[in-house]
Amino acid sequence: MTSLKTQQKREIAIHIGIWLTILLLPYLVSSADEGYRIGGLPAAFFVLAGLIHAGIFYFNAFYLYPKLARGWRWWLYIPCAIAAIMASFALKYQIVAHFFPEVVLRSAAGLIFGPSVLVFAASIVYRRVSDGIRRERARKEYEAQQLAAELKLLRSQVNPHFLFNVLTNMVALARQRSDQLEDALLRLADLMRYMTYDTQAKQVNLQQETDYLKSYIELQKLRFSDGMRIELDIQMDTDAGRLSVEPMIMIPFVENAFKHGASRLDEPYILIRLEAANGFLTLTVANPYDAYPDETKDGNSGIGLENVRTRLKLIYPDKHTLAIDDRNQVFTVTLNLDLR
């Protein structure tokens, strides 16, 4: 709303500036030695005529054309337009006859009556152009609203999917009667707090997102204990703390690695490398996978990756690359983001 009001004020200021220039122009292009006259007409006439032209312009642009030039009323527009132009002719004639009787109408008819037609035509062009701009602005605003709604829906899908995986881990710890369950629940509470409050913003600080990622990995370490090799390497330059990123944009790749990297393998491992430098972020996640997965895998498999693909296309359309390599039974994801 504020930006719209600012834009309207800017447009009004531009209109005022243009018409002031038009009204003062006769005095700027003529000289006092010539009595401020142009083509035999005094500059004062052009000022009065300029006021008439402004009336014609705005009457047609904001009332006559919008009301009659569209739909079934178009046939009324032409006679009304002619009447408006003729009315301006009559006003100018009266001004010349009463205030500038020395002017010879026949010799100056072009300067007196011609501008009315030109201004009226200019008002039509202005109305059509401004309508086109307004339609384009409305279209972009609608697309932005649609984008925001779609992103909101995608974000709302991330949380249940994430909770599904984490609660599955909690069940595993409970079945093992692990002493680490309490610590896991506390970490989960911290993660939930972040998901509930911090991720409501359009973007979050990269350090916050990195801390969230660390907490999730620590939560997974409690589940797998020493049964999986988990390596996490985070390297961030001094300016990375000022960068912002889409909330929970990296976690689906890590979730996917834990989900598939621990499936029926003798030596499961997960390698996670996060690097942020010069405004660029690179996330690499690698894990081995079972070439012959269990046929009974849950139907939620793949939700996270498809979700994040869509979000990346919406938020970083020209500022990301996503490479996936699954050769030699090692699934490697490399995400590059331009956060500048």
XYZ file of C-alpha atoms in Angstrom:
340
model
C 0.000 0.000 0.000
C 2.831 2.408 0.853
C 4.617 1.778 -2.433
C 1.351 2.327 -4.337
C 0.783 5.702 -2.649
C 4.387 6.666 -3.330
C 3.980 5.768 -6.980
C 0.762 7.777 -7.248
C 2.436 10.808 -5.675
C 5.321 10.445 -8.128
C 2.915 10.355 -11.075
C 1.078 13.449 -9.813
C 4.380 15.283 -9.416
C 5.372 14.345 -12.979
C 2.046 15.633 -14.362
C 2.369 18.897 -12.444
C 5.930 19.332 -13.703
C 4.939 18.717 -17.327
C 2.023 21.146 -17.274
C 4.020 23.846 -15.492
C 6.655 23.510 -18.192
C 4.001 23.788 -20.914
C 2.425 26.869 -19.290
C 5.763 28.626 -18.819
C 7.254 27.589 -22.142
C 5.882 30.595 -24.116
C 7.799 32.927 -21.813
C 10.930 30.800 -22.079
C 11.054 30.651 -25.873
C 10.083 34.296 -26.465
C 11.667 37.531 -25.309
C 10.483 40.694 -23.585
C 11.760 42.746 -26.522
C 9.148 41.070 -28.708
C 6.469 41.502 -26.048
C 6.490 37.752 -25.274
C 4.697 36.835 -28.466
C 4.777 33.656 -30.576
C 3.391 33.724 -34.112
C 1.556 36.934 -33.399
C -0.086 35.536 -30.279
C 0.824 36.858 -26.808
C 2.320 34.400 -24.323
C -0.591 35.077 -21.968
C -2.927 33.476 -24.492
C -0.856 30.296 -24.528
C -1.067 30.132 -20.734
C -4.862 30.392 -20.825
C -5.030 27.943 -23.727
C -2.766 25.594 -21.752
C -5.305 25.502 -18.947
C -8.008 24.613 -21.481
C -5.751 21.906 -22.919
C -5.207 20.451 -19.453
C -8.971 20.343 -18.962
C -9.458 18.566 -22.298
C -6.650 16.123 -21.551
C -7.888 15.005 -18.146
C -11.581 15.121 -19.039
C -10.986 12.707 -21.901
C -8.328 10.558 -20.201
C -10.138 10.022 -16.911
C -13.799 10.342 -17.786
C -14.844 10.389 -21.418
C -12.575 7.653 -22.785
C -12.967 5.201 -19.843
C -16.759 5.674 -19.804
C -17.614 5.622 -23.509
C -14.762 4.250 -25.590
C -15.230 0.657 -24.436
C -17.977 -1.853 -24.931
C -21.285 -0.968 -26.512
C -20.977 2.768 -25.728
C -18.176 3.384 -28.209
C -20.600 4.903 -30.726
C -21.341 7.671 -28.220
C -17.658 8.481 -27.807
C -17.078 10.037 -31.233
C -19.792 12.734 -31.031
C -18.829 13.471 -27.431
C -15.178 13.790 -28.418
C -16.078 16.162 -31.250
C -18.254 18.198 -28.873
C -15.400 18.495 -26.354
C -12.978 19.694 -29.024
C -15.518 22.184 -30.400
C -16.143 23.478 -26.866
C -12.421 24.191 -26.530
C -12.533 26.020 -29.883
C -15.375 28.188 -28.599
C -13.559 28.989 -25.359
C -10.402 29.974 -27.210
C -12.369 32.135 -29.627
C -14.003 33.974 -26.731
C -10.621 34.468 -25.034
C -9.095 35.935 -28.176
C -12.150 38.080 -28.920
C -12.383 39.585 -25.424
C -8.788 39.731 -24.207
C -6.680 39.878 -27.362
C -8.820 41.652 -30.010
C -5.701 42.736 -31.884
C -5.033 39.132 -32.947
C -6.087 38.275 -36.492
C -7.886 34.944 -36.126
C -7.430 33.907 -39.726
C -3.651 34.161 -39.652
C -3.276 32.472 -36.250
C -6.035 29.853 -36.539
C -3.556 26.964 -36.649
C -1.862 27.983 -33.383
C -5.202 28.689 -31.719
C -7.273 25.656 -32.637
C -4.772 22.998 -33.753
C -3.357 22.171 -30.289
C -6.808 21.144 -29.037
C -6.879 18.242 -31.479
C -3.285 17.261 -30.680
C -3.878 17.338 -26.923
C -7.061 15.313 -27.274
C -5.192 12.680 -29.322
C -2.386 12.697 -26.748
C -4.906 12.031 -23.989
C -6.129 8.929 -25.841
C -2.558 7.650 -26.196
C -1.891 8.386 -22.550
C -5.038 6.534 -21.449
C -4.237 3.478 -23.545
C -0.588 3.344 -22.431
C -1.424 3.865 -18.770
C -4.117 1.155 -18.994
C -1.565 -1.207 -20.492
C 0.925 -0.419 -17.733
C -1.770 -0.883 -15.105
C -2.778 -4.247 -16.564
C 0.839 -5.391 -16.668
C 1.350 -4.250 -13.092
C -1.778 -6.092 -11.986
C -0.623 -9.218 -13.820
C 2.768 -9.125 -12.122
C 1.139 -8.509 -8.756
C -1.180 -11.453 -9.337
C 1.755 -13.654 -10.327
C 3.636 -12.538 -7.200
C 0.627 -13.412 -5.058
C 0.353 -16.786 -6.769
C 4.061 -17.375 -6.226
C 3.790 -16.449 -2.552
C 0.800 -18.766 -2.136
C 2.623 -21.627 -3.848
C 5.729 -21.107 -1.735
C 3.608 -21.008 1.398
C 2.018 -24.313 0.392
C 5.416 -25.865 -0.323
C 6.783 -24.704 3.011
C 3.766 -26.122 4.792
C 4.550 -29.461 3.157
C 8.161 -29.432 4.378
C 7.327 -29.405 8.067
C 5.069 -32.503 8.146
C 7.535 -34.402 5.964
C 10.386 -33.429 8.253
C 8.411 -34.369 11.355
C 7.499 -37.706 9.816
C 11.191 -38.562 9.505
C 12.225 -37.219 12.906
C 9.374 -38.911 14.770
C 10.337 -42.154 13.069
C 13.765 -41.670 14.603
C 12.192 -41.037 17.998
C 10.282 -44.309 17.738
C 13.525 -46.135 16.943
C 15.216 -44.675 20.045
C 12.198 -45.491 22.197
C 12.241 -49.113 21.046
C 15.910 -49.304 21.930
C 15.110 -47.795 25.342
C 17.996 -45.474 24.649
C 19.194 -43.023 27.288
C 19.664 -40.576 24.453
C 15.924 -40.192 23.914
C 15.655 -37.254 26.338
C 18.481 -35.396 24.602
C 16.853 -36.147 21.258
C 13.520 -34.724 22.443
C 15.210 -31.523 23.620
C 16.917 -31.122 20.272
C 13.620 -31.752 18.553
C 12.033 -28.998 20.656
C 14.738 -26.582 19.485
C 14.167 -27.577 15.881
C 10.422 -27.146 16.260
C 10.925 -23.676 17.726
C 13.020 -22.703 14.710
C 10.509 -24.182 12.271
C 7.530 -22.553 13.973
C 8.832 -19.017 14.385
C 12.012 -18.280 12.439
C 11.004 -19.882 9.146
C 7.902 -17.694 8.842
C 10.116 -14.988 7.339
C 10.733 -14.924 3.606
C 14.414 -15.530 4.234
C 16.555 -16.394 7.235
C 20.140 -15.713 8.120
C 22.492 -18.309 6.667
C 24.054 -18.880 10.082
C 20.642 -19.735 11.533
C 19.980 -22.211 8.744
C 23.424 -23.740 9.246
C 22.849 -24.132 12.990
C 19.532 -25.799 12.215
C 21.294 -28.188 9.870
C 23.859 -29.017 12.552
C 21.139 -29.719 15.119
C 19.356 -32.043 12.721
C 22.558 -33.961 12.038
C 23.284 -34.264 15.760
C 19.762 -35.611 16.208
C 20.434 -38.238 13.599
C 23.745 -39.147 15.215
C 21.857 -40.050 18.391
C 19.810 -42.505 16.395
C 22.607 -44.180 14.479
C 25.221 -43.955 17.234
C 28.405 -45.586 15.936
C 26.636 -47.575 13.250
C 27.179 -44.914 10.563
C 30.089 -42.699 9.647
C 28.836 -39.119 9.471
C 31.201 -36.380 8.338
C 30.189 -32.731 8.384
C 32.479 -30.028 7.001
C 31.299 -26.412 7.131
C 33.441 -23.592 5.820
C 32.091 -20.058 5.777
C 33.948 -16.813 5.145
C 33.570 -13.762 7.363
C 30.885 -12.206 5.136
C 28.695 -15.322 5.050
C 26.971 -14.334 8.281
C 25.256 -11.471 6.452
C 23.807 -13.686 3.729
C 20.150 -14.751 3.697
C 18.655 -17.954 2.349
C 15.270 -19.603 1.877
C 14.345 -21.464 5.102
C 14.823 -25.239 5.083
C 16.148 -25.274 1.524
C 19.051 -27.625 2.321
C 17.512 -30.035 4.826
C 15.691 -32.252 2.250
C 19.018 -33.297 0.720
C 20.401 -34.251 4.126
C 17.159 -36.023 5.059
C 17.326 -37.996 1.852
C 20.935 -38.996 2.573
C 20.068 -40.340 6.028
C 17.025 -42.124 4.700
C 18.806 -43.965 1.908
C 22.384 -43.961 3.161
C 21.556 -46.305 6.043
C 19.539 -48.841 4.067
C 20.888 -52.389 4.359
C 24.549 -51.460 3.810
C 27.568 -52.964 5.562
C 29.420 -49.674 5.911
C 26.940 -46.795 5.659
C 28.276 -43.271 5.600
C 27.149 -39.729 4.860
C 29.446 -36.918 3.761
C 28.125 -33.356 4.026
C 30.139 -30.357 2.937
C 28.834 -26.789 3.114
C 30.882 -23.892 1.805
C 29.900 -20.219 1.692
C 32.258 -17.696 0.143
C 31.897 -14.466 -1.843
C 28.108 -14.651 -1.740
C 27.959 -18.183 -3.145
C 26.823 -21.272 -1.269
C 27.760 -24.816 -2.230
C 26.235 -27.839 -0.513
C 27.483 -31.316 -1.343
C 25.864 -34.410 0.158
C 27.085 -37.921 -0.681
C 25.895 -41.300 0.532
C 25.927 -44.886 -0.742
C 22.576 -46.403 -1.609
C 21.136 -49.850 -2.021
C 21.004 -50.825 -5.679
C 18.056 -53.126 -4.872
C 15.843 -51.158 -2.474
C 13.048 -52.677 -0.456
C 9.837 -52.757 -2.519
C 7.797 -51.795 0.559
C 9.253 -48.313 0.863
C 6.708 -45.765 2.135
C 4.749 -43.643 -0.302
C 6.262 -40.445 1.078
C 9.625 -41.216 -0.445
C 10.828 -38.425 -2.688
C 8.442 -35.748 -1.374
C 11.299 -33.696 0.070
C 13.442 -33.694 -3.072
C 10.571 -32.851 -5.403
C 9.506 -30.109 -3.034
C 12.938 -28.517 -2.911
C 13.323 -28.724 -6.698
C 10.136 -26.709 -7.109
C 11.141 -24.176 -4.478
C 14.534 -23.671 -6.106
C 12.881 -23.014 -9.475
C 10.508 -20.482 -7.918
C 12.924 -18.618 -5.633
C 16.263 -18.948 -7.424
C 15.255 -19.409 -11.085
C 18.529 -18.105 -12.518
C 20.672 -18.323 -9.411
C 21.031 -22.018 -8.723
C 22.343 -25.230 -10.162
C 21.450 -28.682 -8.879
C 23.509 -31.677 -9.968
C 22.668 -35.258 -8.978
C 25.030 -38.156 -9.654
C 24.201 -41.760 -8.735
C 27.073 -43.646 -10.344
C 28.851 -46.514 -8.574
C 26.020 -46.798 -6.043
C 26.944 -43.435 -4.492
C 24.264 -40.758 -4.548
C 25.840 -37.286 -4.702
C 23.926 -34.026 -4.684
C 25.645 -30.711 -5.374
C 23.655 -27.526 -4.881
C 25.064 -24.122 -5.844
C 23.236 -20.963 -4.813
C 23.969 -17.356 -5.653
C 22.902 -15.481 -2.510
C 24.167 -12.052 -3.510
